[in-house]
GROMACS .gro file of C-alpha atoms in nm:
model
  415
    1HIS     CA    1  17.151  -7.724 -14.447
    2GLY     CA    2  17.493  -7.624 -14.314
    3ALA     CA    3  17.386  -7.693 -13.955
    4ARG     CA    4  17.260  -8.036 -14.055
    5GLU     CA    5  17.595  -8.122 -14.219
    6TYR     CA    6  17.782  -8.003 -13.913
    7ILE     CA    7  17.581  -8.222 -13.673
    8THR     CA    8  17.598  -8.517 -13.913
    9VAL     CA    9  17.979  -8.497 -13.907
   10SER     CA   10  17.958  -8.677 -13.574
   11ASP     CA   11  17.962  -9.050 -13.628
   12ASP     CA   12  17.733  -9.299 -13.458
   13LYS     CA   13  17.989  -9.407 -13.195
   14LEU     CA   14  17.982  -9.111 -12.962
   15PRO     CA   15  18.051  -9.250 -12.611
   16CYS     CA   16  17.842  -8.967 -12.472
   17THR     CA   17  17.682  -9.005 -12.132
   18ARG     CA   18  17.353  -8.977 -12.318
   19ASP     CA   19  17.353  -9.270 -12.561
   20ALA     CA   20  17.380  -9.209 -12.934
   21ASN     CA   21  17.330  -9.371 -13.271
   22ALA     CA   22  17.298  -9.265 -13.634
   23SER     CA   23  16.922  -9.214 -13.617
   24ARG     CA   24  16.964  -8.971 -13.331
   25VAL     CA   25  17.218  -8.774 -13.533
   26ARG     CA   26  16.961  -8.747 -13.811
   27THR     CA   27  16.691  -8.653 -13.558
   28ALA     CA   28  16.899  -8.365 -13.422
   29ALA     CA   29  16.968  -8.239 -13.773
   30ALA     CA   30  16.605  -8.274 -13.886
   31LEU     CA   31  16.482  -8.079 -13.584
   32GLY     CA   32  16.732  -7.804 -13.653
   33LEU     CA   33  16.813  -7.783 -13.283
   34ALA     CA   34  16.996  -7.467 -13.180
   35PRO     CA   35  17.146  -7.392 -12.838
   36GLY     CA   36  16.863  -7.157 -12.742
   37GLU     CA   37  16.602  -7.418 -12.832
   38ALA     CA   38  16.781  -7.701 -12.659
   39GLY     CA   39  16.730  -7.570 -12.307
   40GLY     CA   40  16.966  -7.457 -12.035
   41HIS     CA   41  17.160  -7.777 -11.992
   42GLY     CA   42  17.215  -8.119 -12.142
   43ARG     CA   43  17.158  -8.337 -11.841
   44ALA     CA   44  16.887  -8.598 -11.821
   45SER     CA   45  16.651  -8.376 -11.626
   46GLU     CA   46  16.399  -8.274 -11.891
   47PRO     CA   47  16.124  -8.542 -11.857
   48ALA     CA   48  15.867  -8.278 -11.762
   49VAL     CA   49  15.925  -8.105 -12.092
   50LEU     CA   50  15.831  -8.422 -12.276
   51THR     CA   51  15.502  -8.464 -12.091
   52ARG     CA   52  15.357  -8.193 -12.314
   53PRO     CA   53  15.302  -8.242 -12.689
   54PRO     CA   54  15.497  -8.019 -12.932
   55THR     CA   55  15.343  -7.673 -12.948
   56HIS     CA   56  15.475  -7.559 -13.286
   57PRO     CA   57  15.182  -7.501 -13.527
   58HIS     CA   58  15.328  -7.748 -13.776
   59ALA     CA   59  15.435  -8.003 -13.515
   60ASN     CA   60  15.154  -8.242 -13.597
   61LYS     CA   61  15.283  -8.268 -13.953
   62LEU     CA   62  15.626  -8.389 -13.844
   63PRO     CA   63  15.680  -8.768 -13.865
   64LEU     CA   64  15.783  -8.788 -13.500
   65LYS     CA   65  15.495  -8.966 -13.331
   66GLU     CA   66  15.619  -9.317 -13.397
   67SER     CA   67  15.993  -9.260 -13.401
   68PHE     CA   68  16.087  -8.967 -13.175
   69THR     CA   69  16.150  -9.082 -12.819
   70TYR     CA   70  16.283  -8.929 -12.500
   71GLU     CA   71  16.617  -9.098 -12.570
   72ASP     CA   72  16.629  -8.930 -12.912
   73TYR     CA   73  16.548  -8.595 -12.755
   74ARG     CA   74  16.807  -8.641 -12.482
   75TRP     CA   75  17.078  -8.728 -12.731
   76ALA     CA   76  16.988  -8.436 -12.959
   77VAL     CA   77  17.000  -8.191 -12.668
   78SER     CA   78  17.330  -8.338 -12.548
   79SER     CA   79  17.484  -8.312 -12.895
   80VAL     CA   80  17.415  -7.940 -12.906
   81MET     CA   81  17.488  -7.869 -12.541
   82THR     CA   82  17.832  -8.032 -12.558
   83ARG     CA   83  17.928  -7.816 -12.855
   84GLN     CA   84  17.798  -7.471 -12.773
   85ASN     CA   85  18.031  -7.193 -12.663
   86GLN     CA   86  17.989  -6.871 -12.472
   87ILE     CA   87  18.094  -6.569 -12.677
   88PRO     CA   88  18.031  -6.197 -12.629
   89THR     CA   89  17.771  -6.017 -12.837
   90GLU     CA   90  17.890  -5.768 -13.099
   91ASP     CA   91  17.878  -5.477 -12.856
   92GLY     CA   92  18.037  -5.686 -12.580
   93SER     CA   93  17.756  -5.606 -12.337
   94ARG     CA   94  17.653  -5.965 -12.268
   95VAL     CA   95  17.729  -6.328 -12.343
   96THR     CA   96  17.549  -6.535 -12.603
   97LEU     CA   97  17.584  -6.892 -12.733
   98ALA     CA   98  17.729  -7.010 -13.063
   99LEU     CA   99  17.864  -7.314 -13.245
  100ILE     CA  100  18.217  -7.295 -13.388
  101PRO     CA  101  18.244  -7.595 -13.625
  102LEU     CA  102  18.613  -7.588 -13.727
  103TRP     CA  103  18.740  -7.514 -13.378
  104ASP     CA  104  18.506  -7.784 -13.252
  105MET     CA  105  18.715  -8.044 -13.434
  106CYS     CA  106  19.036  -7.969 -13.243
  107ASN     CA  107  19.149  -8.235 -12.997
  108HIS     CA  108  19.252  -8.193 -12.636
  109THR     CA  109  19.601  -8.207 -12.492
  110SER     CA  110  19.776  -8.064 -12.188
  111GLY     CA  111  19.884  -7.702 -12.204
  112LEU     CA  112  19.737  -7.355 -12.163
  113ILE     CA  113  19.425  -7.192 -12.300
  114THR     CA  114  19.524  -7.013 -12.621
  115THR     CA  115  19.181  -6.908 -12.747
  116GLY     CA  116  19.026  -6.566 -12.709
  117TYR     CA  117  18.759  -6.356 -12.871
  118ASN     CA  118  18.843  -6.052 -13.083
  119LEU     CA  119  18.561  -5.805 -13.023
  120GLU     CA  120  18.687  -5.564 -13.285
  121ASP     CA  121  18.672  -5.825 -13.561
  122ASP     CA  122  18.391  -6.023 -13.394
  123ARG     CA  123  18.567  -6.355 -13.422
  124CYS     CA  124  18.716  -6.638 -13.221
  125GLU     CA  125  19.095  -6.650 -13.242
  126CYS     CA  126  19.303  -6.951 -13.143
  127VAL     CA  127  19.683  -6.955 -13.129
  128ALA     CA  128  19.855  -7.290 -13.181
  129LEU     CA  129  20.006  -7.443 -12.868
  130ARG     CA  130  20.315  -7.529 -13.071
  131ASP     CA  131  20.433  -7.559 -13.429
  132PHE     CA  132  20.232  -7.815 -13.627
  133ARG     CA  133  20.347  -7.974 -13.950
  134ALA     CA  134  20.123  -7.994 -14.256
  135GLY     CA  135  19.886  -8.287 -14.217
  136GLU     CA  136  19.950  -8.317 -13.843
  137GLN     CA  137  19.660  -8.323 -13.600
  138ILE     CA  138  19.603  -7.993 -13.418
  139TYR     CA  139  19.542  -7.993 -13.044
  140ILE     CA  140  19.415  -7.730 -12.803
  141PHE     CA  141  19.377  -7.723 -12.427
  142TYR     CA  142  19.017  -7.751 -12.307
  143GLY     CA  143  19.075  -7.620 -11.956
  144THR     CA  144  19.154  -7.744 -11.607
  145ARG     CA  145  18.871  -7.994 -11.570
  146SER     CA  146  18.887  -8.304 -11.358
  147ASN     CA  147  18.822  -8.644 -11.513
  148ALA     CA  148  18.488  -8.658 -11.334
  149GLU     CA  149  18.387  -8.341 -11.517
  150PHE     CA  150  18.524  -8.467 -11.848
  151VAL     CA  151  18.337  -8.798 -11.818
  152ILE     CA  152  18.007  -8.647 -11.703
  153HIS     CA  153  17.996  -8.347 -11.934
  154SER     CA  154  18.204  -8.467 -12.226
  155GLY     CA  155  18.214  -8.846 -12.234
  156PHE     CA  156  18.587  -8.913 -12.222
  157PHE     CA  157  18.861  -8.991 -11.971
  158PHE     CA  158  19.196  -8.812 -12.003
  159ASP     CA  159  19.488  -9.025 -11.885
  160ASN     CA  160  19.753  -8.857 -11.669
  161ASN     CA  161  19.533  -8.552 -11.616
  162SER     CA  162  19.743  -8.322 -11.398
  163HIS     CA  163  19.428  -8.126 -11.310
  164ASP     CA  164  19.238  -8.427 -11.183
  165ARG     CA  165  19.092  -8.399 -10.836
  166VAL     CA  166  18.835  -8.548 -10.601
  167LYS     CA  167  18.583  -8.316 -10.442
  168ILE     CA  168  18.529  -8.324 -10.071
  169LYS     CA  169  18.272  -8.123  -9.876
  170LEU     CA  170  18.387  -7.997  -9.538
  171GLY     CA  171  18.219  -7.775  -9.285
  172VAL     CA  172  18.240  -7.658  -8.927
  173SER     CA  173  17.948  -7.802  -8.733
  174LYS     CA  174  17.721  -7.544  -8.573
  175SER     CA  175  17.718  -7.765  -8.264
  176ASP     CA  176  18.091  -7.705  -8.226
  177ARG     CA  177  18.148  -7.512  -7.902
  178LEU     CA  178  18.395  -7.288  -8.086
  179TYR     CA  179  18.180  -7.244  -8.397
  180ALA     CA  180  18.137  -6.866  -8.364
  181MET     CA  181  18.509  -6.805  -8.323
  182LYS     CA  182  18.602  -7.037  -8.608
  183ALA     CA  183  18.341  -6.879  -8.831
  184GLU     CA  184  18.483  -6.533  -8.760
  185VAL     CA  185  18.842  -6.634  -8.836
  186LEU     CA  186  18.732  -6.805  -9.157
  187ALA     CA  187  18.527  -6.500  -9.255
  188ARG     CA  188  18.832  -6.278  -9.213
  189ALA     CA  189  19.020  -6.515  -9.441
  190GLY     CA  190  18.743  -6.509  -9.698
  191ILE     CA  191  18.643  -6.873  -9.649
  192PRO     CA  192  18.289  -6.995  -9.570
  193THR     CA  193  18.228  -7.230  -9.280
  194SER     CA  194  18.109  -7.499  -9.523
  195SER     CA  195  18.236  -7.549  -9.876
  196VAL     CA  196  18.344  -7.797 -10.141
  197PHE     CA  197  18.719  -7.839 -10.156
  198ALA     CA  198  18.934  -8.079 -10.355
  199LEU     CA  199  19.212  -8.329 -10.312
  200HIS     CA  200  19.448  -8.299 -10.606
  201PHE     CA  201  19.631  -8.543 -10.832
  202THR     CA  202  19.953  -8.343 -10.793
  203GLU     CA  203  20.159  -8.258 -10.486
  204PRO     CA  204  20.071  -8.105 -10.254
  205PRO     CA  205  19.727  -8.267 -10.255
  206ILE     CA  206  19.562  -7.966 -10.089
  207SER     CA  207  19.547  -7.600 -10.183
  208ALA     CA  208  19.630  -7.298  -9.970
  209GLN     CA  209  19.259  -7.245  -9.906
  210LEU     CA  210  19.200  -7.598  -9.786
  211LEU     CA  211  19.509  -7.577  -9.566
  212ALA     CA  212  19.377  -7.255  -9.413
  213PHE     CA  213  19.034  -7.409  -9.354
  214LEU     CA  214  19.181  -7.718  -9.185
  215ARG     CA  215  19.404  -7.506  -8.963
  216VAL     CA  216  19.106  -7.305  -8.839
  217PHE     CA  217  18.895  -7.620  -8.810
  218CYS     CA  218  19.155  -7.774  -8.576
  219MET     CA  219  19.238  -7.464  -8.370
  220THR     CA  220  19.210  -7.458  -7.994
  221GLU     CA  221  19.029  -7.175  -7.818
  222GLU     CA  222  19.359  -7.004  -7.736
  223GLU     CA  223  19.476  -7.026  -8.097
  224LEU     CA  224  19.146  -6.879  -8.218
  225LYS     CA  225  19.182  -6.590  -7.974
  226GLU     CA  226  19.531  -6.518  -8.107
  227HIS     CA  227  19.386  -6.490  -8.458
  228LEU     CA  228  19.103  -6.268  -8.341
  229LEU     CA  229  19.244  -6.057  -8.060
  230GLY     CA  230  19.611  -6.128  -8.019
  231ASP     CA  231  19.909  -5.926  -8.136
  232SER     CA  232  19.934  -5.926  -8.516
  233ALA     CA  233  19.598  -6.103  -8.545
  234ILE     CA  234  19.546  -5.969  -8.897
  235ASP     CA  235  19.893  -6.084  -8.998
  236ARG     CA  236  19.820  -6.432  -8.867
  237VAL     CA  237  19.505  -6.453  -9.081
  238PHE     CA  238  19.705  -6.355  -9.388
  239THR     CA  239  19.945  -6.646  -9.338
  240LEU     CA  240  19.685  -6.914  -9.263
  241GLY     CA  241  19.732  -7.069  -9.606
  242ASN     CA  242  20.110  -7.049  -9.604
  243SER     CA  243  20.255  -7.394  -9.542
  244GLU     CA  244  20.578  -7.241  -9.412
  245TYR     CA  245  20.414  -7.085  -9.107
  246PRO     CA  246  20.220  -7.337  -8.895
  247VAL     CA  247  19.977  -7.218  -8.630
  248SER     CA  248  20.140  -7.466  -8.393
  249TRP     CA  249  20.297  -7.811  -8.424
  250ASP     CA  250  19.997  -7.959  -8.247
  251ASN     CA  251  19.760  -7.790  -8.493
  252GLU     CA  252  19.953  -7.935  -8.786
  253VAL     CA  253  19.943  -8.285  -8.639
  254LYS     CA  254  19.568  -8.255  -8.587
  255LEU     CA  255  19.486  -8.127  -8.936
  256TRP     CA  256  19.696  -8.388  -9.117
  257THR     CA  257  19.555  -8.661  -8.895
  258PHE     CA  258  19.205  -8.543  -8.980
  259LEU     CA  259  19.279  -8.536  -9.353
  260GLU     CA  260  19.436  -8.882  -9.340
  261ASP     CA  261  19.129  -9.022  -9.163
  262ARG     CA  262  18.881  -8.852  -9.399
  263ALA     CA  263  19.058  -8.973  -9.714
  264SER     CA  264  19.082  -9.323  -9.568
  265LEU     CA  265  18.710  -9.324  -9.495
  266LEU     CA  266  18.633  -9.217  -9.850
  267LEU     CA  267  18.847  -9.502  -9.984
  268LYS     CA  268  18.645  -9.748  -9.780
  269THR     CA  269  18.321  -9.637  -9.946
  270TYR     CA  270  18.425  -9.807 -10.272
  271LYS     CA  271  18.324 -10.169 -10.323
  272THR     CA  272  18.647 -10.255 -10.504
  273THR     CA  273  19.014 -10.193 -10.435
  274ILE     CA  274  19.272 -10.021 -10.655
  275GLU     CA  275  19.431 -10.356 -10.733
  276GLU     CA  276  19.096 -10.507 -10.829
  277ASP     CA  277  19.020 -10.218 -11.064
  278ARG     CA  278  19.358 -10.249 -11.235
  279ALA     CA  279  19.310 -10.621 -11.279
  280PHE     CA  280  18.957 -10.563 -11.404
  281LEU     CA  281  19.080 -10.329 -11.677
  282LYS     CA  282  19.339 -10.584 -11.790
  283SER     CA  283  19.126 -10.897 -11.778
  284ARG     CA  284  18.791 -10.781 -11.915
  285ASP     CA  285  18.676 -10.691 -12.263
  286LEU     CA  286  18.497 -10.373 -12.162
  287SER     CA  287  18.296 -10.127 -12.366
  288VAL     CA  288  18.423  -9.772 -12.404
  289ARG     CA  289  18.177  -9.647 -12.143
  290ALA     CA  290  18.258  -9.925 -11.896
  291THR     CA  291  18.630  -9.859 -11.939
  292MET     CA  292  18.580  -9.489 -11.866
  293ALA     CA  293  18.375  -9.568 -11.558
  294VAL     CA  294  18.637  -9.803 -11.415
  295LYS     CA  295  18.919  -9.561 -11.498
  296LEU     CA  296  18.732  -9.281 -11.326
  297ARG     CA  297  18.676  -9.493 -11.017
  298LEU     CA  298  19.040  -9.602 -11.017
  299GLY     CA  299  19.166  -9.246 -11.064
  300GLU     CA  300  18.966  -9.120 -10.769
  301LYS     CA  301  19.100  -9.397 -10.548
  302GLU     CA  302  19.457  -9.320 -10.652
  303ILE     CA  303  19.410  -8.952 -10.562
  304LEU     CA  304  19.265  -9.048 -10.224
  305GLU     CA  305  19.548  -9.295 -10.162
  306LYS     CA  306  19.807  -9.028 -10.244
  307ALA     CA  307  19.631  -8.792 -10.005
  308VAL     CA  308  19.647  -9.057  -9.729
  309ARG     CA  309  20.019  -9.110  -9.784
  310SER     CA  310  20.092  -8.739  -9.800
  311ALA     CA  311  19.887  -8.667  -9.488
  312ALA     CA  312  20.056  -8.949  -9.296
  313ALA     CA  313  20.402  -8.823  -9.392
  314ASN     CA  314  20.315  -8.468  -9.286
  315ARG     CA  315  20.159  -8.589  -8.963
  316GLU     CA  316  20.476  -8.773  -8.866
  317HIS     CA  317  20.697  -8.482  -8.968
  318TYR     CA  318  20.510  -8.237  -8.746
  319ARG     CA  319  20.484  -8.488  -8.465
  320ARG     CA  320  20.864  -8.509  -8.459
  321GLN     CA  321  20.886  -8.130  -8.459
  322MET     CA  322  20.646  -8.117  -8.164
  323GLU     CA  323  20.833  -8.384  -7.969
  324ALA     CA  324  21.161  -8.206  -8.029
  325ALA     CA  325  21.004  -7.878  -7.911
  326ALA     CA  326  21.135  -7.715  -8.226
  327PRO     CA  327  21.076  -7.340  -8.250
  328LEU     CA  328  20.798  -7.232  -8.484
  329PRO     CA  329  20.913  -7.046  -8.797
  330LYS     CA  330  20.875  -6.673  -8.755
  331TYR     CA  331  20.735  -6.467  -9.037
  332GLU     CA  332  20.840  -6.117  -9.120
  333GLU     CA  333  20.622  -5.838  -9.249
  334SER     CA  334  20.771  -5.874  -9.596
  335SER     CA  335  20.642  -6.230  -9.607
  336LEU     CA  336  20.283  -6.143  -9.529
  337GLY     CA  337  20.030  -6.218  -9.795
  338LEU     CA  338  20.229  -6.505  -9.944
  339LEU     CA  339  19.992  -6.796  -9.932
  340GLU     CA  340  20.251  -7.048 -10.038
  341GLY     CA  341  20.620  -7.023 -10.111
  342GLY     CA  342  20.558  -7.124 -10.469
  343GLY     CA  343  20.428  -6.963 -10.787
  344ALA     CA  344  20.335  -6.606 -10.857
  345ASP     CA  345  19.965  -6.685 -10.849
  346SER     CA  346  20.003  -6.757 -10.478
  347ARG     CA  347  20.137  -6.412 -10.398
  348LEU     CA  348  19.809  -6.265 -10.287
  349PRO     CA  349  19.652  -6.240  -9.945
  350LEU     CA  350  19.413  -6.522  -9.876
  351VAL     CA  351  19.123  -6.282  -9.843
  352LEU     CA  352  19.182  -6.156 -10.197
  353ARG     CA  353  19.163  -6.494 -10.362
  354GLY     CA  354  18.865  -6.717 -10.433
  355LEU     CA  355  18.815  -7.063 -10.294
  356GLN     CA  356  19.017  -7.333 -10.458
  357GLU     CA  357  18.760  -7.570 -10.591
  358GLU     CA  358  18.616  -7.417 -10.909
  359ALA     CA  359  18.921  -7.473 -11.122
  360GLY     CA  360  18.822  -7.469 -11.481
  361ALA     CA  361  18.453  -7.416 -11.419
  362GLN     CA  362  18.442  -7.135 -11.675
  363GLU     CA  363  18.723  -7.250 -11.901
  364ALA     CA  364  18.666  -7.619 -11.954
  365VAL     CA  365  18.507  -7.802 -12.241
  366SER     CA  366  18.228  -8.049 -12.295
  367ARG     CA  367  18.293  -8.336 -12.531
  368ALA     CA  368  18.151  -8.663 -12.644
  369ARG     CA  369  18.395  -8.919 -12.782
  370LEU     CA  370  18.745  -9.065 -12.801
  371VAL     CA  371  18.925  -9.051 -13.132
  372ASN     CA  372  19.244  -9.246 -13.118
  373GLY     CA  373  19.226  -9.423 -12.785
  374GLN     CA  374  19.498  -9.213 -12.625
  375ASN     CA  375  19.493  -8.870 -12.465
  376SER     CA  376  19.320  -8.709 -12.758
  377VAL     CA  377  18.950  -8.643 -12.783
  378PRO     CA  378  18.747  -8.423 -13.013
  379ASN     CA  379  18.670  -8.094 -12.864
  380GLY     CA  380  18.290  -8.045 -12.862
  381PRO     CA  381  18.300  -7.735 -12.650
  382GLY     CA  382  18.006  -7.672 -12.422
  383PRO     CA  383  17.913  -7.352 -12.251
  384GLU     CA  384  18.199  -7.407 -12.011
  385LYS     CA  385  18.478  -7.461 -12.265
  386GLU     CA  386  18.761  -7.216 -12.313
  387ASN     CA  387  18.581  -6.906 -12.205
  388LEU     CA  388  18.585  -6.670 -12.498
  389ASN     CA  389  18.484  -6.364 -12.300
  390PRO     CA  390  18.774  -6.118 -12.337
  391GLU     CA  391  18.772  -6.061 -11.962
  392GLU     CA  392  18.859  -6.427 -11.910
  393ARG     CA  393  19.131  -6.497 -12.162
  394LYS     CA  394  19.383  -6.564 -11.892
  395ARG     CA  395  19.394  -6.912 -11.757
  396VAL     CA  396  19.178  -6.952 -11.449
  397THR     CA  397  19.397  -7.069 -11.164
  398GLU     CA  398  19.326  -7.398 -11.001
  399ASP     CA  399  19.255  -7.229 -10.674
  400ALA     CA  400  18.903  -7.111 -10.747
  401LYS     CA  401  18.590  -7.247 -10.591
  402GLU     CA  402  18.438  -7.566 -10.739
  403PRO     CA  403  18.065  -7.596 -10.806
  404ALA     CA  404  17.846  -7.857 -10.640
  405PRO     CA  405  18.018  -8.194 -10.661
  406ASP     CA  406  17.945  -8.416 -10.957
  407GLY     CA  407  18.234  -8.655 -10.907
  408VAL     CA  408  18.169  -9.009 -10.793
  409ALA     CA  409  18.376  -8.984 -10.476
  410ALA     CA  410  18.270  -8.642 -10.355
  411ALA     CA  411  18.224  -8.641  -9.979
  412THR     CA  412  17.917  -8.476  -9.837
  413GLY     CA  413  17.792  -8.386  -9.493
  414GLN     CA  414  17.895  -8.163  -9.209
  415LEU     CA  415  18.185  -8.249  -8.986
   0.00000   0.00000   0.00000
């Protein structure tokens, strides 16, 4: 009965990627769906399951034959899948799934993950992001998900998402004459020859790992030899992702030219322009889902456009350095291992850090609807929400490897 009330709390206007209405809410409650019964995921990829009749001994007594459809099933599964959470078992030996109703009602805002799991007391504990007054809405941070992930897995678009990004698949072609050498340098840096990277909403648009990959990708044979056999070859590998120490001015010009061209090509794959999308949002009376779709498309274009501008500016900067025959910055031993001159999370050798593109994969949330039309959405955590495993209480950095692309503008194919 309690589970039914919890599911029924959701209204019939969930802008979930799997359609919803009041009857589907009732269907989910009547079936008593639990995470373990709902399957491994909530995507629309379960048709084969529905080709078989229900196998429960009392299934033929349920009044489902005339009213229960694949759409009902899909919505019911999605409702559970977007609200389940990973928590440790009582002995902490493995991870299991659970629903956390009260926490599920918290809305999303920017910040840090403040939720953990207390194994000793066997409970989820969430610390407020700030002081909240009595009667004020409480917000938590879902994790560093992109808007593509929020829309696909949760059904909302978060305006001004500082963690937004567009996935781009890059790889060194095996037909490249220098493939073996490039593969070896990348291996020493802990980077595969083909991977999914990301262009970011914030500056700089690329991570240390993507910078390192592009530098190796654009290296000449002599530059590759220096990183494999030359003096301080190991040291050179450790500074591949450090923007302060270019491989050469020519290498920098090449990599930024390549990035500018790739982002420009991705922009051309869209059928509408940024200006057309902005006008479309202002001039049309769109549904919630249509608005999210256009905003997602627009956001991806804006990220790509920023990447084009940033790449062009860097290309010209390094071209001037090359023309002026400026001396390359020299690194000292004390500087080795600093990927970027920035935050403390960069102060690790490249080979000791994961790839950049899985930011938030284990800490983000799945959700289904907008509440007040702004940057606040109910929190329906899925299995990827704030990870409650005690080993993962700390915020996952944005420089971790992304899973297979599910964003609209993800680029695929070898280079």
